[in-house]
Amino acid sequence: MNAPTGTHRQQIIDLLCREAMTALDISQAVRVSEKDVYRHLAHIQKTVAGQKKKLSFTPCTCLACGFTFTDRRRLTKPGRCPRCRESRIDHPVFRIKD
């Protein structure tokens, strides 16, 4: 495997252009904390918009009751479900599209 090149943000952009990934997957691939990945994603969202691309993500879903966070605009995973108050929520999956 080749050594990673470029900044963390460039590495994340390259990964997300190739495949859809969760923040946890990205943090393991780029070797930064999951919290830092979310910070980078906020900046990446603006960067790729200038390149006529879009950072898209699948909305989170509560694993207990099935509630889908369709109106949520934050990139981070919610802490609890507003319907059942459970904290078992799947991670959002990110992808960069043209």
A tleap script that builds the chain and sets N, CA, C and O, in Angstrom:
source leaprc.protein.ff14SB
mol = sequence {
  NMET ASN ALA PRO THR GLY THR HIE ARG GLN
  GLN ILE ILE ASP LEU LEU CYS ARG GLU ALA
  MET THR ALA LEU ASP ILE SER GLN ALA VAL
  ARG VAL SER GLU LYS ASP VAL TYR ARG HIE
  LEU ALA HIE ILE GLN LYS THR VAL ALA GLY
  GLN LYS LYS LYS LEU SER PHE THR PRO CYS
  THR CYS LEU ALA CYS GLY PHE THR PHE THR
  ASP ARG ARG ARG LEU THR LYS PRO GLY ARG
  CYS PRO ARG CYS ARG GLU SER ARG ILE ASP
  HIE PRO VAL PHE ARG ILE LYS CASP
}
set mol.1.N position { 0.846 -1.186 0.000 }
set mol.1.CA position { 0.000 0.000 0.000 }
set mol.1.C position { 0.887 1.244 0.000 }
set mol.1.O position { 1.899 1.296 0.699 }
set mol.2.N position { 0.502 2.225 -0.779 }
set mol.2.CA position { 1.286 3.455 -0.872 }
set mol.2.C position { 1.100 4.320 0.361 }
set mol.2.O position { 0.062 4.271 1.020 }
set mol.3.N position { 2.113 5.106 0.662 }
set mol.3.CA position { 2.013 6.054 1.775 }
set mol.3.C position { 1.024 7.148 1.388 }
set mol.3.O position { 1.022 7.592 0.240 }
set mol.4.N position { 0.180 7.595 2.327 }
set mol.4.CA position { -0.785 8.647 2.016 }
set mol.4.C position { -0.080 9.954 1.666 }
set mol.4.O position { 0.927 10.318 2.273 }
set mol.5.N position { -0.626 10.643 0.683 }
set mol.5.CA position { -0.060 11.926 0.283 }
set mol.5.C position { -1.112 13.006 0.420 }
set mol.5.O position { -2.310 12.727 0.370 }
set mol.6.N position { -0.663 14.242 0.594 }
set mol.6.CA position { -1.580 15.369 0.723 }
set mol.6.C position { -2.032 15.572 2.151 }
set mol.6.O position { -1.691 14.814 3.058 }
set mol.7.N position { -2.808 16.616 2.314 }
set mol.7.CA position { -3.334 16.935 3.638 }
set mol.7.C position { -4.436 15.949 4.018 }
set mol.7.O position { -4.911 15.182 3.180 }
set mol.8.N position { -4.832 15.977 5.267 }
set mol.8.CA position { -5.918 15.098 5.698 }
set mol.8.C position { -7.181 15.372 4.894 }
set mol.8.O position { -7.883 14.444 4.493 }
set mol.9.N position { -7.463 16.633 4.662 }
set mol.9.CA position { -8.682 16.965 3.914 }
set mol.9.C position { -8.611 16.443 2.489 }
set mol.9.O position { -9.602 15.938 1.964 }
set mol.10.N position { -7.442 16.560 1.856 }
set mol.10.CA position { -7.302 16.055 0.491 }
set mol.10.C position { -7.429 14.536 0.470 }
set mol.10.O position { -8.019 13.974 -0.453 }
set mol.11.N position { -6.885 13.878 1.470 }
set mol.11.CA position { -7.013 12.422 1.557 }
set mol.11.C position { -8.478 12.015 1.717 }
set mol.11.O position { -8.933 11.049 1.103 }
set mol.12.N position { -9.211 12.763 2.548 }
set mol.12.CA position { -10.641 12.469 2.754 }
set mol.12.C position { -11.415 12.694 1.466 }
set mol.12.O position { -12.276 11.888 1.113 }
set mol.13.N position { -11.121 13.777 0.761 }
set mol.13.CA position { -11.797 14.057 -0.515 }
set mol.13.C position { -11.540 12.920 -1.494 }
set mol.13.O position { -12.468 12.445 -2.149 }
set mol.14.N position { -10.294 12.480 -1.599 }
set mol.14.CA position { -9.952 11.384 -2.514 }
set mol.14.C position { -10.711 10.109 -2.156 }
set mol.14.O position { -11.221 9.416 -3.036 }
set mol.15.N position { -10.783 9.803 -0.861 }
set mol.15.CA position { -11.501 8.608 -0.417 }
set mol.15.C position { -12.986 8.692 -0.760 }
set mol.15.O position { -13.567 7.735 -1.273 }
set mol.16.N position { -13.590 9.837 -0.475 }
set mol.16.CA position { -15.038 9.980 -0.664 }
set mol.16.C position { -15.438 10.091 -2.133 }
set mol.16.O position { -16.588 9.826 -2.483 }
set mol.17.N position { -14.500 10.480 -2.992 }
set mol.17.CA position { -14.781 10.483 -4.433 }
set mol.17.C position { -14.834 9.052 -4.968 }
set mol.17.O position { -15.529 8.775 -5.945 }
set mol.18.N position { -14.097 8.147 -4.325 }
set mol.18.CA position { -14.047 6.754 -4.763 }
set mol.18.C position { -15.156 5.900 -4.177 }
set mol.18.O position { -15.715 5.053 -4.873 }
set mol.19.N position { -15.490 6.111 -2.885 }
set mol.19.CA position { -16.481 5.257 -2.236 }
set mol.19.C position { -17.177 5.978 -1.083 }
set mol.19.O position { -16.679 6.977 -0.563 }
set mol.20.N position { -18.327 5.455 -0.699 }
set mol.20.CA position { -19.079 5.995 0.434 }
set mol.20.C position { -18.495 5.428 1.727 }
set mol.20.O position { -18.187 4.239 1.815 }
set mol.21.N position { -18.346 6.297 2.727 }
set mol.21.CA position { -17.737 5.876 3.989 }
set mol.21.C position { -18.380 6.601 5.160 }
set mol.21.O position { -18.905 7.704 5.007 }
set mol.22.N position { -18.336 5.973 6.335 }
set mol.22.CA position { -18.760 6.637 7.563 }
set mol.22.C position { -17.579 7.431 8.111 }
set mol.22.O position { -16.447 7.250 7.663 }
set mol.23.N position { -17.835 8.301 9.066 }
set mol.23.CA position { -16.757 9.071 9.693 }
set mol.23.C position { -15.783 8.135 10.402 }
set mol.23.O position { -14.583 8.408 10.444 }
set mol.24.N position { -16.277 7.051 10.950 }
set mol.24.CA position { -15.414 6.078 11.612 }
set mol.24.C position { -14.474 5.422 10.599 }
set mol.24.O position { -13.283 5.267 10.867 }
set mol.25.N position { -15.005 5.039 9.442 }
set mol.25.CA position { -14.175 4.457 8.379 }
set mol.25.C position { -13.100 5.446 7.927 }
set mol.25.O position { -11.944 5.075 7.727 }
set mol.26.N position { -13.499 6.701 7.771 }
set mol.26.CA position { -12.562 7.742 7.334 }
set mol.26.C position { -11.473 7.939 8.377 }
set mol.26.O position { -10.295 8.048 8.037 }
set mol.27.N position { -11.864 7.985 9.652 }
set mol.27.CA position { -10.878 8.221 10.711 }
set mol.27.C position { -9.837 7.100 10.753 }
set mol.27.O position { -8.664 7.356 11.026 }
set mol.28.N position { -10.250 5.882 10.488 }
set mol.28.CA position { -9.311 4.765 10.468 }
set mol.28.C position { -8.412 4.818 9.241 }
set mol.28.O position { -7.225 4.503 9.328 }
set mol.29.N position { -8.964 5.212 8.101 }
set mol.29.CA position { -8.181 5.256 6.864 }
set mol.29.C position { -7.155 6.387 6.874 }
set mol.29.O position { -6.037 6.218 6.387 }
set mol.30.N position { -7.536 7.548 7.432 }
set mol.30.CA position { -6.668 8.731 7.409 }
set mol.30.C position { -5.866 8.864 8.704 }
set mol.30.O position { -4.919 9.646 8.786 }
set mol.31.N position { -6.261 8.088 9.709 }
set mol.31.CA position { -5.592 8.083 11.017 }
set mol.31.C position { -5.701 9.415 11.751 }
set mol.31.O position { -4.709 9.975 12.218 }
set mol.32.N position { -6.931 9.899 11.839 }
set mol.32.CA position { -7.259 11.059 12.677 }
set mol.32.C position { -8.478 10.661 13.495 }
set mol.32.O position { -9.149 9.679 13.176 }
set mol.33.N position { -8.765 11.413 14.540 }
set mol.33.CA position { -9.917 11.081 15.381 }
set mol.33.C position { -11.221 11.308 14.619 }
set mol.33.O position { -11.282 12.106 13.684 }
set mol.34.N position { -12.252 10.595 15.037 }
set mol.34.CA position { -13.566 10.735 14.409 }
set mol.34.C position { -14.084 12.166 14.574 }
set mol.34.O position { -14.735 12.699 13.676 }
set mol.35.N position { -13.800 12.776 15.702 }
set mol.35.CA position { -14.204 14.151 15.959 }
set mol.35.C position { -13.551 15.102 14.946 }
set mol.35.O position { -14.199 16.017 14.438 }
set mol.36.N position { -12.266 14.879 14.658 }
set mol.36.CA position { -11.571 15.706 13.666 }
set mol.36.C position { -12.133 15.489 12.267 }
set mol.36.O position { -12.176 16.422 11.464 }
set mol.37.N position { -12.562 14.272 11.970 }
set mol.37.CA position { -13.147 13.991 10.658 }
set mol.37.C position { -14.371 14.871 10.437 }
set mol.37.O position { -14.539 15.440 9.358 }
set mol.38.N position { -15.225 14.987 11.447 }
set mol.38.CA position { -16.421 15.823 11.306 }
set mol.38.C position { -16.049 17.287 11.074 }
set mol.38.O position { -16.712 17.977 10.299 }
set mol.39.N position { -15.001 17.763 11.734 }
set mol.39.CA position { -14.532 19.145 11.494 }
set mol.39.C position { -14.041 19.302 10.065 }
set mol.39.O position { -14.353 20.290 9.400 }
set mol.40.N position { -13.275 18.329 9.594 }
set mol.40.CA position { -12.772 18.382 8.219 }
set mol.40.C position { -13.923 18.330 7.215 }
set mol.40.O position { -13.889 19.028 6.201 }
set mol.41.N position { -14.939 17.511 7.487 }
set mol.41.CA position { -16.061 17.383 6.556 }
set mol.41.C position { -16.810 18.701 6.365 }
set mol.41.O position { -17.289 18.990 5.268 }
set mol.42.N position { -16.912 19.492 7.418 }
set mol.42.CA position { -17.584 20.796 7.304 }
set mol.42.C position { -16.838 21.687 6.317 }
set mol.42.O position { -17.464 22.404 5.537 }
set mol.43.N position { -15.510 21.651 6.343 }
set mol.43.CA position { -14.720 22.446 5.406 }
set mol.43.C position { -14.732 21.834 4.011 }
set mol.43.O position { -14.777 22.549 3.011 }
set mol.44.N position { -14.693 20.523 3.953 }
set mol.44.CA position { -14.720 19.826 2.665 }
set mol.44.C position { -16.014 20.114 1.923 }
set mol.44.O position { -16.022 20.226 0.698 }
set mol.45.N position { -17.104 20.235 2.662 }
set mol.45.CA position { -18.404 20.533 2.060 }
set mol.45.C position { -18.330 21.840 1.262 }
set mol.45.O position { -18.877 21.927 0.162 }
set mol.46.N position { -17.662 22.841 1.807 }
set mol.46.CA position { -17.506 24.129 1.126 }
set mol.46.C position { -16.515 24.029 -0.030 }
set mol.46.O position { -16.727 24.611 -1.094 }
set mol.47.N position { -15.437 23.290 0.188 }
set mol.47.CA position { -14.403 23.151 -0.841 }
set mol.47.C position { -14.953 22.491 -2.095 }
set mol.47.O position { -14.742 22.986 -3.202 }
set mol.48.N position { -15.653 21.379 -1.930 }
set mol.48.CA position { -16.146 20.664 -3.107 }
set mol.48.C position { -17.289 21.417 -3.788 }
set mol.48.O position { -17.524 21.239 -4.983 }
set mol.49.N position { -17.996 22.251 -3.038 }
set mol.49.CA position { -19.046 23.070 -3.652 }
set mol.49.C position { -18.432 24.027 -4.672 }
set mol.49.O position { -19.035 24.305 -5.708 }
set mol.50.N position { -17.234 24.530 -4.379 }
set mol.50.CA position { -16.528 25.402 -5.314 }
set mol.50.C position { -16.040 24.663 -6.542 }
set mol.50.O position { -15.729 25.286 -7.557 }
set mol.51.N position { -15.969 23.347 -6.465 }
set mol.51.CA position { -15.546 22.507 -7.586 }
set mol.51.C position { -16.745 21.917 -8.326 }
set mol.51.O position { -16.595 21.001 -9.134 }
set mol.52.N position { -17.925 22.445 -8.046 }
set mol.52.CA position { -19.184 21.974 -8.646 }
set mol.52.C position { -19.480 20.510 -8.298 }
set mol.52.O position { -20.070 19.778 -9.093 }
set mol.53.N position { -19.062 20.103 -7.107 }
set mol.53.CA position { -19.372 18.773 -6.599 }
set mol.53.C position { -20.188 18.943 -5.333 }
set mol.53.O position { -20.405 20.063 -4.870 }
set mol.54.N position { -20.639 17.828 -4.773 }
set mol.54.CA position { -21.461 17.912 -3.573 }
set mol.54.C position { -21.087 16.800 -2.603 }
set mol.54.O position { -20.936 15.641 -2.989 }
set mol.55.N position { -20.940 17.179 -1.329 }
set mol.55.CA position { -20.771 16.195 -0.267 }
set mol.55.C position { -22.171 15.759 0.142 }
set mol.55.O position { -22.909 16.522 0.764 }
set mol.56.N position { -22.526 14.546 -0.206 }
set mol.56.CA position { -23.849 14.041 0.169 }
set mol.56.C position { -23.690 13.017 1.282 }
set mol.56.O position { -22.630 12.412 1.439 }
set mol.57.N position { -24.740 12.835 2.041 }
set mol.57.CA position { -24.712 11.842 3.109 }
set mol.57.C position { -26.086 11.249 3.313 }
set mol.57.O position { -27.102 11.923 3.141 }
set mol.58.N position { -26.106 9.974 3.683 }
set mol.58.CA position { -27.366 9.310 3.980 }
set mol.58.C position { -27.797 9.718 5.379 }
set mol.58.O position { -26.963 9.769 6.284 }
set mol.59.N position { -29.055 10.006 5.577 }
set mol.59.CA position { -29.494 10.411 6.907 }
set mol.59.C position { -29.374 9.253 7.904 }
set mol.59.O position { -29.486 8.082 7.539 }
set mol.60.N position { -29.148 9.608 9.149 }
set mol.60.CA position { -29.066 8.618 10.226 }
set mol.60.C position { -30.443 8.018 10.482 }
set mol.60.O position { -31.470 8.650 10.237 }
set mol.61.N position { -30.443 6.793 10.978 }
set mol.61.CA position { -31.681 6.100 11.321 }
set mol.61.C position { -31.547 5.504 12.713 }
set mol.61.O position { -30.509 4.945 13.065 }
set mol.62.N position { -32.602 5.628 13.494 }
set mol.62.CA position { -32.626 5.018 14.823 }
set mol.62.C position { -32.766 3.512 14.648 }
set mol.62.O position { -33.675 3.043 13.962 }
set mol.63.N position { -31.874 2.764 15.261 }
set mol.63.CA position { -31.904 1.313 15.143 }
set mol.63.C position { -32.992 0.691 16.008 }
set mol.63.O position { -33.329 -0.478 15.819 }
set mol.64.N position { -33.548 1.444 16.952 }
set mol.64.CA position { -34.593 0.923 17.841 }
set mol.64.C position { -35.983 1.053 17.224 }
set mol.64.O position { -36.753 0.093 17.214 }
set mol.65.N position { -36.304 2.252 16.707 }
set mol.65.CA position { -37.674 2.463 16.219 }
set mol.65.C position { -37.755 2.760 14.717 }
set mol.65.O position { -38.851 2.793 14.157 }
set mol.66.N position { -36.616 2.974 14.062 }
set mol.66.CA position { -36.629 3.215 12.626 }
set mol.66.C position { -36.782 4.673 12.221 }
set mol.66.O position { -36.882 4.966 11.029 }
set mol.67.N position { -36.804 5.595 13.176 }
set mol.67.CA position { -36.933 7.014 12.859 }
set mol.67.C position { -35.752 7.453 11.989 }
set mol.67.O position { -34.604 7.126 12.290 }
set mol.68.N position { -36.033 8.192 10.913 }
set mol.68.CA position { -34.986 8.677 10.012 }
set mol.68.C position { -34.844 10.184 10.175 }
set mol.68.O position { -35.834 10.915 10.148 }
set mol.69.N position { -33.615 10.640 10.342 }
set mol.69.CA position { -33.317 12.055 10.550 }
set mol.69.C position { -33.188 12.768 9.201 }
set mol.69.O position { -32.107 13.242 8.851 }
set mol.70.N position { -34.281 12.844 8.446 }
set mol.70.CA position { -34.233 13.398 7.091 }
set mol.70.C position { -34.009 14.907 7.074 }
set mol.70.O position { -33.404 15.420 6.132 }
set mol.71.N position { -34.474 15.622 8.079 }
set mol.71.CA position { -34.340 17.087 8.082 }
set mol.71.C position { -33.043 17.567 8.725 }
set mol.71.O position { -32.790 18.772 8.756 }
set mol.72.N position { -32.231 16.679 9.228 }
set mol.72.CA position { -30.994 17.060 9.921 }
set mol.72.C position { -29.948 17.517 8.918 }
set mol.72.O position { -29.669 16.822 7.942 }
set mol.73.N position { -29.373 18.684 9.161 }
set mol.73.CA position { -28.343 19.237 8.280 }
set mol.73.C position { -26.940 19.101 8.871 }
set mol.73.O position { -25.951 19.209 8.146 }
set mol.74.N position { -26.847 18.865 10.177 }
set mol.74.CA position { -25.537 18.672 10.800 }
set mol.74.C position { -24.931 17.371 10.298 }
set mol.74.O position { -25.636 16.395 10.044 }
set mol.75.N position { -23.620 17.378 10.161 }
set mol.75.CA position { -22.935 16.197 9.659 }
set mol.75.C position { -22.702 15.142 10.733 }
set mol.75.O position { -22.509 13.967 10.420 }
set mol.76.N position { -22.719 15.556 11.994 }
set mol.76.CA position { -22.441 14.629 13.089 }
set mol.76.C position { -23.627 13.705 13.356 }
set mol.76.O position { -24.763 13.996 12.983 }
set mol.77.N position { -23.335 12.600 14.002 }
set mol.77.CA position { -24.371 11.644 14.389 }
set mol.77.C position { -25.147 12.210 15.574 }
set mol.77.O position { -24.532 12.708 16.518 }
set mol.78.N position { -26.476 12.151 15.556 }
set mol.78.CA position { -27.260 12.650 16.693 }
set mol.78.C position { -27.040 11.786 17.936 }
set mol.78.O position { -26.685 10.612 17.838 }
set mol.79.N position { -27.255 12.384 19.089 }
set mol.79.CA position { -27.057 11.662 20.339 }
set mol.79.C position { -28.203 10.734 20.681 }
set mol.79.O position { -27.985 9.616 21.149 }
set mol.80.N position { -29.437 11.194 20.446 }
set mol.80.CA position { -30.620 10.401 20.789 }
set mol.80.C position { -31.709 10.591 19.754 }
set mol.80.O position { -31.743 11.584 19.028 }
set mol.81.N position { -32.579 9.632 19.707 }
set mol.81.CA position { -33.740 9.685 18.828 }
set mol.81.C position { -34.813 10.562 19.480 }
set mol.81.O position { -35.103 10.386 20.664 }
set mol.82.N position { -35.405 11.494 18.744 }
set mol.82.CA position { -36.452 12.336 19.333 }
set mol.82.C position { -37.758 11.571 19.581 }
set mol.82.O position { -38.580 11.996 20.393 }
set mol.83.N position { -37.945 10.461 18.894 }
set mol.83.CA position { -39.179 9.702 19.054 }
set mol.83.C position { -39.122 8.752 20.253 }
set mol.83.O position { -40.014 8.779 21.100 }
set mol.84.N position { -38.084 7.915 20.335 }
set mol.84.CA position { -38.050 6.887 21.385 }
set mol.84.C position { -36.967 7.125 22.441 }
set mol.84.O position { -36.892 6.385 23.422 }
set mol.85.N position { -36.135 8.142 22.253 }
set mol.85.CA position { -35.076 8.528 23.191 }
set mol.85.C position { -33.924 7.511 23.284 }
set mol.85.O position { -33.073 7.624 24.167 }
set mol.86.N position { -33.895 6.538 22.394 }
set mol.86.CA position { -32.792 5.574 22.369 }
set mol.86.C position { -31.552 6.250 21.761 }
set mol.86.O position { -31.667 7.205 20.993 }
set mol.87.N position { -30.395 5.747 22.111 }
set mol.87.CA position { -29.157 6.319 21.564 }
set mol.87.C position { -28.503 5.375 20.547 }
set mol.87.O position { -27.371 5.608 20.122 }
set mol.88.N position { -29.210 4.318 20.160 }
set mol.88.CA position { -28.686 3.387 19.147 }
set mol.88.C position { -29.026 3.920 17.758 }
set mol.88.O position { -30.073 3.602 17.193 }
set mol.89.N position { -28.132 4.725 17.230 }
set mol.89.CA position { -28.360 5.390 15.951 }
set mol.89.C position { -27.197 5.050 15.029 }
set mol.89.O position { -26.034 5.103 15.429 }
set mol.90.N position { -27.532 4.698 13.781 }
set mol.90.CA position { -26.459 4.366 12.855 }
set mol.90.C position { -25.704 5.626 12.421 }
set mol.90.O position { -26.204 6.743 12.555 }
set mol.91.N position { -24.512 5.426 11.907 }
set mol.91.CA position { -23.662 6.540 11.477 }
set mol.91.C position { -24.077 7.011 10.094 }
set mol.91.O position { -24.496 6.201 9.266 }
set mol.92.N position { -23.967 8.311 9.830 }
set mol.92.CA position { -24.228 8.784 8.465 }
set mol.92.C position { -23.116 8.286 7.533 }
set mol.92.O position { -21.971 8.120 7.953 }
set mol.93.N position { -23.464 8.055 6.282 }
set mol.93.CA position { -22.508 7.594 5.282 }
set mol.93.C position { -22.301 8.733 4.289 }
set mol.93.O position { -23.261 9.253 3.718 }
set mol.94.N position { -21.037 9.117 4.087 }
set mol.94.CA position { -20.693 10.274 3.259 }
set mol.94.C position { -20.161 9.841 1.902 }
set mol.94.O position { -19.582 8.764 1.761 }
set mol.95.N position { -20.368 10.702 0.901 }
set mol.95.CA position { -19.889 10.451 -0.460 }
set mol.95.C position { -19.799 11.790 -1.183 }
set mol.95.O position { -20.619 12.677 -0.950 }
set mol.96.N position { -18.819 11.939 -2.048 }
set mol.96.CA position { -18.713 13.152 -2.869 }
set mol.96.C position { -19.177 12.789 -4.271 }
set mol.96.O position { -18.661 11.858 -4.889 }
set mol.97.N position { -20.159 13.539 -4.766 }
set mol.97.CA position { -20.737 13.292 -6.096 }
set mol.97.C position { -20.471 14.495 -6.998 }
set mol.97.O position { -20.312 15.624 -6.535 }
set mol.98.N position { -20.428 14.216 -8.291 }
set mol.98.CA position { -20.261 15.300 -9.289 }
set mol.98.C position { -21.544 16.051 -9.498 }
set mol.98.O position { -21.589 16.988 -10.296 }
savepdb mol mol.pdb
quit
